[in-house]
Structures are given as structure tokens and as C-alpha cells.
Amino acid sequence: MKPMTIGEAFRGQALLNPGKPALFFLGTSYPYKRILIWAEATGCYLRERGIEPGDRVMIYLPNSPQWVIAWLGTLMAGAVAVPVTPIYTPRDLEYIATDSGSRAIFCMDTNYGYVAQVRQGTRLESVIYTNLADLLPFWKRALGWLLDKVPRGKVTRGKDSVPLLSLLRKRNGHGKCHEEHTDWEENAEILYTGGTTKFPKGVPITHRLFLESAEEQLRVGDLLIPPGTNVVLQGAPLFHILGQIFGMGALCLRGDSVILLPRMNLDGMMEAIKVHKALSIFGVPALYRMILEHDRLDTYDLSSLKYCFSGGDVMPPEVANRWKQRFGVPIYQGYGATETVGGVSLSFPGETTPPQSMGRVLPHKVVKIVDPETLEEVERNNVGELLVRSEPMVCGYWNKPEETKEAFVEIEGKLWYRTGDMVRMDEYGYLYFVDRTVDTIKHKGYRVSASEIEAVLQEHPAVIGACVIGVPDPKVGERIKALVVLKQDVKGLSAYELIRWCRERLAPYKVPQHIEFRDMLPKSKVGKLLRREVRGEEKKRLEKGKWEDVLEVGGKSG
């Protein structure tokens, strides 16, 4: 790939496709030329405000044209973007603002109050705020306000706190901000990711690493949809690496059109697919399950979809099978992490990927499967921890030397990222997820995969979600407990029936001894199951002496 920054890549697509829709948002299309003008105006404003190359700028916005403009404008100013979820509380916001040392922030007027709370204790000097409807046509904004459909928040305007709309109007088409001081080997952004530590960890990603990773992953979809012709339904948040690779990558490297939704509303999503004839969709497995379970699914035409991709978690086989039967197209699966800048392995169109496989390793990634304690490679088809390297690659966390030392290891002079995931690779090179190392249950000397048990439970026609954990027991190490969410219309199903279901499908030592019915399970902001929260709840119950409550087998549902 030719050395260039992300801003230069987008500018190239905008010059090639000036009148083509780059974005669709709430029924309005935004051509490439307009997005470029707005992004350059934003970049110039940041430079005028004293933002220097390498300074950090937070993006505290939902999926919207404003998010795209803020991200591109930040990079065009030579600064480093720090995208965060728009539903962060002041505690999380202050931590990341302080850890990243950010000097400016883009936010909504509805979360401006949180920004105001944390500014005094951080380096945040400039606030650029916006309303969700700001870039919609006037008549749509007026109608939204009239019908009270547009949330609005209270803001304090001043020289250090300005509306995005006014700066765009002021500089509309005047002045360009080229990244003359930015090299593609420099950081483009810092993405914060969770994990086993108390606070999120910042993952620095260079322009080169983002563009090369996105190119490699998007090339897989090119086998089904020619570059430049795709209409992509943005099924994941733009602050997440999955959303960035398939959303911003499509804009900067393919000249495709991207449909943005401010929040994940299933009716709005399916209506957008129908209206804009979306060809691609991507998201976590829970998204596909929700679509299949939606009671108005029959009223929407989703037949335009050609490339459906799932990442971020393990895809239950029953969901993949139902999707294929319903729509006639498979769900292509992949595995990756923020630290690997997305995909490590993908399933490829035209190949018969084995059931439950995460696909084959991408050409630019090198993997090693090792014993997590000795770091010695295991034999093919044996389970071990997955290590990943590439050239270039993320080399550590931002301001986190101890966490870097734990997650990045040097073996024979080469740096590897420890994913913390237990996997195996078959003789044909296909990867299979087994479990997180921290989520493996030790029962009677066996290492039991929580994910495997969850998959079996979710195959039951009455089950919509499951979480399996180990409960400390001095007699057997850990007892296996499952928390289960049933479909709303299910009545009378007992825990004993689910245990019998598991006994018919699992080895005896893998069968849960205890099942508890729940209305919902804790999920992260991108839809991942948070087993550690459930384990924390059980630990507190044990500490309070409610051992019987923890180990009690649930009764009948409903």
C-alpha cells in the first residue's frame, strides 16, 4: 500500500467520488465532497485552537455524520483521536481524558453536562458540541423539534465551548488543512478496551496499521461485492474497532456508502436496509439473534444483503443456521481484537468453513498457540493460548507499562500479543475458539469451557441467552453454574429439564449442577457477555454467607 495518512486516503476517495453518497443518516444522504469540506473545516479549527500534531482529541459522540467529521477532522489536524462510547459516565470520561491527556473533546449537547463536570480535573481546553439533528435539512430539524423527537441538552457557550454547526458554517469551503506534519507511522488514534483490569487500557493505532489492517479485511468482502459499489449498514459503534474497520475503512479505502444509525433500533435498521438496498451488514452475534427473533421481521425486505459478517463474540451455530435458512446467505465469521486492529482470522466466501470455526488466519497475521504457563507451542489440534504478531503491530498500551508487560511478550526476538483466548487449530489451518483463559472452569481436575456449555444451552429452543461460571467449592474446585434467559413466551420450563438437555449433549463433567433463571445478562457496550460481573455477584453472595442461594437449582420458569 502507498504510504499515506487516513485523511489523505479519505481525501482521495472524495476527489474520485465527489457527488456520491458517503453517508446515509436518518433518511438524508451526505456526498463525499460535503463530508470532506466539513472535515477539513474541523481540522483547521482545531489547529487554530492550538491543537498541535500528536495532541489527543476525544470523540464522545454516537454514530452520526458528526462522528465521521470529528474523527477525520482530528486526523487532518495531525492530532490523535480518542473515540469513546457516548454513554460513558463522568467517572469513565474523566479517567480516559486524564489517561490520554486529551486537550479537546467533541460531545453531544445531551452529554455536555458530563463534560462540564470533569473539565476542571483534566487538560480539556476546548469543547465542540453538537445536537444529533444539526446536520439534517432544516425542515427535518424543525419537524423533529415540533414533534419533540430530538433530544436537546443544556450547554454553556463561550470561547472555549462552541457549537460544531457554527464553526462549519463559518469556515464552509474556506481553507484546507493538510497533514503536512503527519507521517503514516504516527498514531492516528487511541482506542480504549476493557479486559481483566479495573480500568480501560488505551491501544495506540497508527495510520499505517489501521489502513493496512482494514485493507486486508475488506479485501475478503470484495470477493462478493466489487469495491466502490457496496452499501454498508453500520451494525457496530464507530468507537469500536469492528465498526471502524468495516465503516471508516469502507469510506477511506473503497469509496462505498455507509448507513449510520444513532442507536441500534431494529425497525430503523431493517427499514434502512430495505430503503437503501444495503448489500453488507456486520455486528456481534447478538444482533443477528435479535433480528431473527424480531416479531415484525416479516414486514421488511432484507433480500438485498449479500455479505453478512459477525465478530466480537462466538456465533452460536443455531443462529448461523437459522440465518442461512431464512435469508439464503451465510454469516461469515471472524476473530480479532482491538490490540490486533481487528481481524486475525476470517471465513472466506467460496470456501466451506467448518462449523463453529473462526476461519483461517489472514495473510499478514502470524499466530502461535502455546501453553499459557510455559509459552511452549502445543501440537496441532491441541488447545492453547493464542498469540498474534504482525508487521506493523500494536506494541503496547498507552501509559500502562505493567499491563503491557503482561499482554505483550518477546519470544526469540519477536514481539507477540497474548490474546488471553484458548483456541485450537485443525490440520487445515482453521481456528476454533475454546474459551477465555480467565473463564475456564476447573471442575474435578478438568478444565471446562464455559463457552461450550453456553452454546449447548442456547441451542435449546426456549433459551435466548446463557452465561456459565464456576462457583468456588472446596470439594471439587468449582461447581458449574448456568444463568439462563428464556424467551418471553416460554412458561413452565424447569432447570431439571435444561440439565437433562445438557446431559444428552455434553460429557458428564461438563454438565451444569445448578441453573438460575434471569431476565437479562450483563453485556458490555458492544454486546459481549460480561462473565466477570456475574462471578463478582456470586462472590459477594458467598461472602455474605448465602451459600445455599448460590448453589440452589432454579425452579420452573414463569
mmCIF file of C-alpha atoms in Angstrom, residues 59-374:
data_model
loop_
_atom_site.group_PDB
_atom_site.id
_atom_site.type_symbol
_atom_site.label_atom_id
_atom_site.label_comp_id
_atom_site.label_asym_id
_atom_site.label_seq_id
_atom_site.Cartn_x
_atom_site.Cartn_y
_atom_site.Cartn_z
ATOM 1 C CA ILE A 59 -14.802 11.956 20.415
ATOM 2 C CA TYR A 60 -17.770 11.476 22.736
ATOM 3 C CA LEU A 61 -20.484 11.080 20.082
ATOM 4 C CA PRO A 62 -22.925 8.427 18.811
ATOM 5 C CA ASN A 63 -22.809 7.061 15.254
ATOM 6 C CA SER A 64 -23.594 10.112 13.108
ATOM 7 C CA PRO A 65 -22.113 12.303 10.371
ATOM 8 C CA GLN A 66 -20.711 14.430 13.206
ATOM 9 C CA TRP A 67 -18.682 11.447 14.445
ATOM 10 C CA VAL A 68 -17.157 10.911 10.989
ATOM 11 C CA ILE A 69 -16.387 14.611 10.595
ATOM 12 C CA ALA A 70 -14.836 14.875 14.070
ATOM 13 C CA TRP A 71 -12.648 11.781 13.516
ATOM 14 C CA LEU A 72 -11.447 12.813 10.062
ATOM 15 C CA GLY A 73 -11.013 16.440 11.103
ATOM 16 C CA THR A 74 -8.920 15.441 14.103
ATOM 17 C CA LEU A 75 -6.638 13.328 11.924
ATOM 18 C CA MET A 76 -6.406 16.045 9.278
ATOM 19 C CA ALA A 77 -5.168 18.398 12.007
ATOM 20 C CA GLY A 78 -2.391 15.907 12.713
ATOM 21 C CA ALA A 79 -3.892 15.122 16.126
ATOM 22 C CA VAL A 80 -4.713 11.735 17.664
ATOM 23 C CA ALA A 81 -8.386 10.749 18.005
ATOM 24 C CA VAL A 82 -9.640 9.157 21.231
ATOM 25 C CA PRO A 83 -13.132 7.763 20.485
ATOM 26 C CA VAL A 84 -15.232 6.673 23.483
ATOM 27 C CA THR A 85 -18.769 5.435 23.909
ATOM 28 C CA PRO A 86 -21.330 8.264 24.188
ATOM 29 C CA ILE A 87 -22.920 6.621 27.232
ATOM 30 C CA TYR A 88 -19.830 6.827 29.426
ATOM 31 C CA THR A 89 -20.442 8.231 32.894
ATOM 32 C CA PRO A 90 -18.339 11.116 34.262
ATOM 33 C CA ARG A 91 -16.128 8.598 36.095
ATOM 34 C CA ASP A 92 -15.113 6.794 32.898
ATOM 35 C CA LEU A 93 -14.915 10.031 30.942
ATOM 36 C CA GLU A 94 -12.588 11.673 33.456
ATOM 37 C CA TYR A 95 -10.363 8.611 33.648
ATOM 38 C CA ILE A 96 -9.842 8.411 29.873
ATOM 39 C CA ALA A 97 -9.474 12.180 29.472
ATOM 40 C CA THR A 98 -6.777 12.134 32.159
ATOM 41 C CA ASP A 99 -5.058 8.967 30.972
ATOM 42 C CA SER A 100 -4.924 10.122 27.344
ATOM 43 C CA GLY A 101 -4.089 13.726 28.208
ATOM 44 C CA SER A 102 -6.704 14.942 25.742
ATOM 45 C CA ARG A 103 -6.869 18.717 25.116
ATOM 46 C CA ALA A 104 -10.188 18.906 23.245
ATOM 47 C CA ILE A 105 -13.439 16.959 23.064
ATOM 48 C CA PHE A 106 -16.392 16.603 20.680
ATOM 49 C CA CYS A 107 -19.634 15.834 22.516
ATOM 50 C CA MET A 108 -23.414 15.966 22.184
ATOM 51 C CA ASP A 109 -25.389 18.713 23.858
ATOM 52 C CA THR A 110 -27.122 15.913 25.762
ATOM 53 C CA ASN A 111 -23.873 14.723 27.392
ATOM 54 C CA TYR A 112 -22.322 18.190 27.649
ATOM 55 C CA GLY A 113 -23.153 18.203 31.364
ATOM 56 C CA TYR A 114 -20.852 15.241 31.983
ATOM 57 C CA VAL A 115 -18.035 17.006 30.124
ATOM 58 C CA ALA A 116 -18.569 20.140 32.210
ATOM 59 C CA GLN A 117 -18.284 18.050 35.388
ATOM 60 C CA VAL A 118 -14.865 16.627 34.515
ATOM 61 C CA ARG A 119 -13.164 19.534 32.720
ATOM 62 C CA GLN A 120 -11.646 21.088 35.809
ATOM 63 C CA GLY A 121 -9.675 17.973 36.694
ATOM 64 C CA THR A 122 -8.404 17.310 33.166
ATOM 65 C CA ARG A 123 -6.450 19.010 30.350
ATOM 66 C CA LEU A 124 -9.611 19.532 28.297
ATOM 67 C CA GLU A 125 -9.402 23.103 26.992
ATOM 68 C CA SER A 126 -11.837 23.119 24.091
ATOM 69 C CA VAL A 127 -15.327 21.627 23.802
ATOM 70 C CA ILE A 128 -17.075 21.311 20.436
ATOM 71 C CA TYR A 129 -20.689 20.273 20.966
ATOM 72 C CA THR A 130 -23.468 19.309 18.588
ATOM 73 C CA ASN A 131 -27.086 18.222 18.512
ATOM 74 C CA LEU A 132 -27.999 14.955 16.826
ATOM 75 C CA ALA A 133 -30.132 16.796 14.243
ATOM 76 C CA ASP A 134 -27.657 19.623 13.493
ATOM 77 C CA LEU A 135 -26.602 18.374 10.061
ATOM 78 C CA LEU A 136 -30.069 17.329 8.902
ATOM 79 C CA PRO A 137 -32.001 19.566 6.481
ATOM 80 C CA PHE A 138 -33.763 22.455 8.221
ATOM 81 C CA TRP A 139 -37.245 21.063 7.653
ATOM 82 C CA LYS A 140 -36.300 17.779 9.312
ATOM 83 C CA ARG A 141 -34.806 19.598 12.291
ATOM 84 C CA ALA A 142 -37.881 21.805 12.617
ATOM 85 C CA LEU A 143 -40.227 18.835 12.393
ATOM 86 C CA GLY A 144 -38.177 16.946 14.974
ATOM 87 C CA TRP A 145 -38.304 19.870 17.387
ATOM 88 C CA LEU A 146 -42.018 20.426 16.763
ATOM 89 C CA LEU A 147 -42.829 16.792 17.495
ATOM 90 C CA ASP A 148 -40.333 16.699 20.369
ATOM 91 C CA LYS A 149 -38.432 13.849 18.702
ATOM 92 C CA VAL A 150 -34.954 15.379 19.015
ATOM 93 C CA PRO A 151 -33.319 15.226 22.458
ATOM 94 C CA ARG A 152 -31.684 18.518 23.456
ATOM 95 C CA GLY A 153 -29.328 19.288 26.285
ATOM 96 C CA LYS A 154 -28.293 22.419 28.145
ATOM 97 C CA VAL A 155 -24.914 23.870 27.188
ATOM 98 C CA THR A 156 -22.772 26.842 28.193
ATOM 99 C CA ARG A 157 -21.461 28.679 25.173
ATOM 100 C CA GLY A 158 -18.169 30.581 25.303
ATOM 101 C CA LYS A 159 -14.797 30.965 23.619
ATOM 102 C CA ASP A 160 -13.736 27.516 24.869
ATOM 103 C CA SER A 161 -17.098 25.877 24.190
ATOM 104 C CA VAL A 162 -18.524 26.259 20.677
ATOM 105 C CA PRO A 163 -21.197 24.517 18.569
ATOM 106 C CA LEU A 164 -19.908 22.396 15.704
ATOM 107 C CA LEU A 165 -22.581 23.785 13.403
ATOM 108 C CA SER A 166 -21.381 27.381 13.785
ATOM 109 C CA LEU A 167 -17.741 26.587 13.045
ATOM 110 C CA LEU A 168 -18.763 24.587 9.957
ATOM 111 C CA ARG A 169 -20.872 27.491 8.693
ATOM 112 C CA LYS A 170 -18.128 29.986 9.403
ATOM 113 C CA ARG A 171 -15.466 28.039 7.530
ATOM 114 C CA ASN A 172 -17.709 26.393 4.927
ATOM 115 C CA GLY A 173 -15.430 25.692 1.961
ATOM 116 C CA HIS A 174 -12.710 28.096 3.115
ATOM 117 C CA GLY A 175 -9.302 26.688 3.872
ATOM 118 C CA LYS A 176 -7.842 23.220 3.741
ATOM 119 C CA CYS A 177 -5.911 21.550 6.479
ATOM 120 C CA HIS A 178 -3.423 19.049 5.089
ATOM 121 C CA GLU A 179 -1.448 16.772 7.382
ATOM 122 C CA GLU A 180 1.917 18.121 6.337
ATOM 123 C CA HIS A 181 3.345 17.285 9.770
ATOM 124 C CA THR A 182 1.885 13.759 9.954
ATOM 125 C CA ASP A 183 3.580 10.535 8.897
ATOM 126 C CA TRP A 184 1.672 7.298 8.377
ATOM 127 C CA GLU A 185 3.814 5.630 11.027
ATOM 128 C CA GLU A 186 2.496 8.038 13.677
ATOM 129 C CA ASN A 187 -0.508 7.400 15.902
ATOM 130 C CA ALA A 188 -3.903 8.096 14.379
ATOM 131 C CA GLU A 189 -5.994 7.144 17.389
ATOM 132 C CA ILE A 190 -6.099 5.520 20.797
ATOM 133 C CA LEU A 191 -8.937 3.029 21.297
ATOM 134 C CA TYR A 192 -9.752 2.100 24.881
ATOM 135 C CA THR A 193 -10.562 -1.520 25.547
ATOM 136 C CA GLY A 194 -11.728 -3.406 28.616
ATOM 137 C CA GLY A 195 -10.482 -6.756 29.826
ATOM 138 C CA THR A 196 -9.203 -8.146 33.080
ATOM 139 C CA THR A 197 -8.002 -4.840 34.537
ATOM 140 C CA LYS A 198 -10.085 -2.420 36.575
ATOM 141 C CA PHE A 199 -9.854 0.432 34.073
ATOM 142 C CA PRO A 200 -9.867 0.509 30.254
ATOM 143 C CA LYS A 201 -6.499 0.335 28.505
ATOM 144 C CA GLY A 202 -5.565 2.598 25.616
ATOM 145 C CA VAL A 203 -4.445 0.884 22.398
ATOM 146 C CA PRO A 204 -2.439 3.240 20.132
ATOM 147 C CA ILE A 205 -3.052 2.592 16.405
ATOM 148 C CA THR A 206 -1.003 4.219 13.648
ATOM 149 C CA HIS A 207 -2.332 5.442 10.308
ATOM 150 C CA ARG A 208 -0.430 2.672 8.547
ATOM 151 C CA LEU A 209 -1.625 -0.067 10.871
ATOM 152 C CA PHE A 210 -5.261 0.975 10.540
ATOM 153 C CA LEU A 211 -5.193 1.275 6.750
ATOM 154 C CA GLU A 212 -3.291 -1.953 6.130
ATOM 155 C CA SER A 213 -5.489 -3.926 8.564
ATOM 156 C CA ALA A 214 -8.670 -2.509 7.051
ATOM 157 C CA GLU A 215 -7.477 -3.210 3.510
ATOM 158 C CA GLU A 216 -6.708 -6.819 4.315
ATOM 159 C CA GLN A 217 -10.099 -7.427 5.932
ATOM 160 C CA LEU A 218 -12.167 -5.539 3.360
ATOM 161 C CA ARG A 219 -10.495 -7.475 0.565
ATOM 162 C CA VAL A 220 -12.326 -10.600 1.769
ATOM 163 C CA GLY A 221 -15.716 -8.967 1.118
ATOM 164 C CA ASP A 222 -14.532 -7.829 -2.335
ATOM 165 C CA LEU A 223 -14.985 -11.430 -3.419
ATOM 166 C CA LEU A 224 -18.758 -10.889 -3.187
ATOM 167 C CA ILE A 225 -19.178 -7.135 -3.802
ATOM 168 C CA PRO A 226 -16.900 -5.133 -6.135
ATOM 169 C CA PRO A 227 -15.078 -2.236 -4.427
ATOM 170 C CA GLY A 228 -16.904 1.070 -4.695
ATOM 171 C CA THR A 229 -20.341 -0.487 -5.159
ATOM 172 C CA ASN A 230 -21.101 -1.513 -1.585
ATOM 173 C CA VAL A 231 -23.814 -0.039 0.643
ATOM 174 C CA VAL A 232 -22.847 -0.920 4.213
ATOM 175 C CA LEU A 233 -25.229 -0.993 7.163
ATOM 176 C CA GLN A 234 -23.149 0.169 10.148
ATOM 177 C CA GLY A 235 -24.023 -2.544 12.654
ATOM 178 C CA ALA A 236 -21.441 -1.696 15.325
ATOM 179 C CA PRO A 237 -20.416 1.516 17.094
ATOM 180 C CA LEU A 238 -17.739 3.656 15.473
ATOM 181 C CA PHE A 239 -15.765 3.830 18.717
ATOM 182 C CA HIS A 240 -15.158 0.061 18.388
ATOM 183 C CA ILE A 241 -12.550 -1.479 16.078
ATOM 184 C CA LEU A 242 -15.149 -3.687 14.363
ATOM 185 C CA GLY A 243 -17.232 -0.649 13.470
ATOM 186 C CA GLN A 244 -14.212 1.312 12.310
ATOM 187 C CA ILE A 245 -12.726 -1.345 10.042
ATOM 188 C CA PHE A 246 -15.954 -2.016 8.165
ATOM 189 C CA GLY A 247 -17.355 1.534 8.352
ATOM 190 C CA MET A 248 -14.483 4.013 8.135
ATOM 191 C CA GLY A 249 -12.450 1.506 6.120
ATOM 192 C CA ALA A 250 -15.235 1.373 3.532
ATOM 193 C CA LEU A 251 -15.185 5.174 3.235
ATOM 194 C CA CYS A 252 -11.420 5.689 3.158
ATOM 195 C CA LEU A 253 -10.364 2.708 1.057
ATOM 196 C CA ARG A 254 -13.348 1.727 -1.088
ATOM 197 C CA GLY A 255 -15.475 4.784 -1.791
ATOM 198 C CA ASP A 256 -18.518 2.844 -0.575
ATOM 199 C CA SER A 257 -21.681 4.264 1.018
ATOM 200 C CA VAL A 258 -22.324 3.717 4.739
ATOM 201 C CA ILE A 259 -25.690 3.806 6.514
ATOM 202 C CA LEU A 260 -25.411 5.236 10.035
ATOM 203 C CA LEU A 261 -27.940 4.805 12.831
ATOM 204 C CA PRO A 262 -27.673 6.919 16.023
ATOM 205 C CA ARG A 263 -28.682 3.902 18.085
ATOM 206 C CA MET A 264 -29.420 0.252 17.477
ATOM 207 C CA ASN A 265 -33.128 0.247 16.675
ATOM 208 C CA LEU A 266 -34.107 -2.954 14.870
ATOM 209 C CA ASP A 267 -37.054 -1.463 12.992
ATOM 210 C CA GLY A 268 -34.964 1.506 11.894
ATOM 211 C CA MET A 269 -32.127 -0.781 10.847
ATOM 212 C CA MET A 270 -34.277 -3.105 8.779
ATOM 213 C CA GLU A 271 -36.131 -0.184 7.209
ATOM 214 C CA ALA A 272 -32.760 1.326 6.203
ATOM 215 C CA ILE A 273 -31.673 -1.972 4.649
ATOM 216 C CA LYS A 274 -34.890 -2.067 2.654
ATOM 217 C CA VAL A 275 -34.846 1.575 1.525
ATOM 218 C CA HIS A 276 -31.142 1.856 0.653
ATOM 219 C CA LYS A 277 -30.772 -1.727 -0.625
ATOM 220 C CA ALA A 278 -27.882 -2.430 1.731
ATOM 221 C CA LEU A 279 -25.520 -5.122 0.482
ATOM 222 C CA SER A 280 -23.483 -5.620 3.670
ATOM 223 C CA ILE A 281 -24.183 -5.782 7.375
ATOM 224 C CA PHE A 282 -21.863 -6.513 10.252
ATOM 225 C CA GLY A 283 -22.230 -6.802 14.010
ATOM 226 C CA VAL A 284 -21.941 -9.038 17.042
ATOM 227 C CA PRO A 285 -23.835 -12.371 17.166
ATOM 228 C CA ALA A 286 -26.496 -10.889 19.440
ATOM 229 C CA LEU A 287 -27.548 -8.547 16.624
ATOM 230 C CA TYR A 288 -28.329 -11.437 14.288
ATOM 231 C CA ARG A 289 -30.231 -13.267 17.006
ATOM 232 C CA MET A 290 -32.322 -10.156 17.734
ATOM 233 C CA ILE A 291 -33.176 -9.723 14.064
ATOM 234 C CA LEU A 292 -34.282 -13.347 13.793
ATOM 235 C CA GLU A 293 -36.380 -13.042 16.967
ATOM 236 C CA HIS A 294 -37.988 -9.718 15.933
ATOM 237 C CA ASP A 295 -41.771 -10.075 15.751
ATOM 238 C CA ARG A 296 -42.038 -7.718 12.726
ATOM 239 C CA LEU A 297 -39.268 -9.308 10.680
ATOM 240 C CA ASP A 298 -41.714 -10.464 8.012
ATOM 241 C CA THR A 299 -42.665 -6.871 7.178
ATOM 242 C CA TYR A 300 -39.136 -5.953 5.976
ATOM 243 C CA ASP A 301 -37.373 -6.914 2.757
ATOM 244 C CA LEU A 302 -33.745 -7.815 3.548
ATOM 245 C CA SER A 303 -33.143 -9.683 0.300
ATOM 246 C CA SER A 304 -30.510 -7.171 -0.901
ATOM 247 C CA LEU A 305 -27.961 -8.437 1.658
ATOM 248 C CA LYS A 306 -25.015 -10.316 0.157
ATOM 249 C CA TYR A 307 -22.293 -10.111 2.812
ATOM 250 C CA CYS A 308 -23.180 -10.624 6.481
ATOM 251 C CA PHE A 309 -20.285 -10.594 8.928
ATOM 252 C CA SER A 310 -20.122 -11.365 12.633
ATOM 253 C CA GLY A 311 -17.329 -10.562 15.063
ATOM 254 C CA GLY A 312 -16.743 -9.654 18.683
ATOM 255 C CA ASP A 313 -18.007 -12.920 20.143
ATOM 256 C CA VAL A 314 -18.687 -16.564 19.355
ATOM 257 C CA MET A 315 -21.520 -17.124 16.884
ATOM 258 C CA PRO A 316 -23.941 -19.812 18.149
ATOM 259 C CA PRO A 317 -24.371 -22.440 15.377
ATOM 260 C CA GLU A 318 -28.139 -22.387 15.721
ATOM 261 C CA VAL A 319 -28.218 -18.646 14.953
ATOM 262 C CA ALA A 320 -25.969 -19.074 11.906
ATOM 263 C CA ASN A 321 -28.094 -21.976 10.654
ATOM 264 C CA ARG A 322 -31.376 -20.115 11.120
ATOM 265 C CA TRP A 323 -29.995 -17.054 9.313
ATOM 266 C CA LYS A 324 -28.850 -19.122 6.343
ATOM 267 C CA GLN A 325 -32.211 -20.891 6.132
ATOM 268 C CA ARG A 326 -34.134 -17.632 6.425
ATOM 269 C CA PHE A 327 -32.176 -15.377 4.054
ATOM 270 C CA GLY A 328 -30.198 -17.780 1.871
ATOM 271 C CA VAL A 329 -26.830 -16.153 2.695
ATOM 272 C CA PRO A 330 -24.345 -17.288 5.339
ATOM 273 C CA ILE A 331 -22.967 -15.272 8.218
ATOM 274 C CA TYR A 332 -19.221 -15.017 7.690
ATOM 275 C CA GLN A 333 -17.386 -15.145 10.976
ATOM 276 C CA GLY A 334 -14.157 -13.653 12.166
ATOM 277 C CA TYR A 335 -11.955 -13.327 15.190
ATOM 278 C CA GLY A 336 -9.953 -10.316 16.263
ATOM 279 C CA ALA A 337 -9.233 -7.806 19.000
ATOM 280 C CA THR A 338 -8.563 -4.121 19.424
ATOM 281 C CA GLU A 339 -4.898 -4.951 20.040
ATOM 282 C CA THR A 340 -4.702 -6.769 16.692
ATOM 283 C CA VAL A 341 -6.603 -3.928 14.939
ATOM 284 C CA GLY A 342 -9.478 -6.194 14.084
ATOM 285 C CA GLY A 343 -9.290 -9.446 12.203
ATOM 286 C CA VAL A 344 -6.831 -12.224 12.927
ATOM 287 C CA SER A 345 -8.875 -14.876 11.136
ATOM 288 C CA LEU A 346 -11.888 -14.743 8.818
ATOM 289 C CA SER A 347 -14.117 -17.178 6.976
ATOM 290 C CA PHE A 348 -13.764 -16.633 3.227
ATOM 291 C CA PRO A 349 -16.546 -16.578 0.610
ATOM 292 C CA GLY A 350 -16.361 -19.550 -1.712
ATOM 293 C CA GLU A 351 -14.965 -21.827 0.983
ATOM 294 C CA THR A 352 -16.815 -24.319 3.143
ATOM 295 C CA THR A 353 -15.779 -23.179 6.608
ATOM 296 C CA PRO A 354 -16.159 -25.935 9.223
ATOM 297 C CA PRO A 355 -18.986 -25.391 11.741
ATOM 298 C CA GLN A 356 -18.001 -23.267 14.770
ATOM 299 C CA SER A 357 -14.712 -22.282 13.148
ATOM 300 C CA MET A 358 -13.455 -18.673 13.220
ATOM 301 C CA GLY A 359 -11.957 -19.115 9.779
ATOM 302 C CA ARG A 360 -8.357 -19.083 8.555
ATOM 303 C CA VAL A 361 -5.596 -16.752 9.640
ATOM 304 C CA LEU A 362 -5.212 -13.675 7.438
ATOM 305 C CA PRO A 363 -2.003 -13.466 5.366
ATOM 306 C CA HIS A 364 -0.466 -10.524 7.263
ATOM 307 C CA LYS A 365 -1.011 -12.107 10.676
ATOM 308 C CA VAL A 366 1.182 -14.786 12.275
ATOM 309 C CA VAL A 367 -0.187 -16.879 15.131
ATOM 310 C CA LYS A 368 1.271 -19.210 17.703
ATOM 311 C CA ILE A 369 -0.759 -21.470 20.001
ATOM 312 C CA VAL A 370 1.041 -22.074 23.281
ATOM 313 C CA ASP A 371 0.726 -23.451 26.767
ATOM 314 C CA PRO A 372 -0.344 -20.331 28.726
ATOM 315 C CA GLU A 373 2.054 -21.105 31.591
ATOM 316 C CA THR A 374 5.218 -22.170 29.732
#
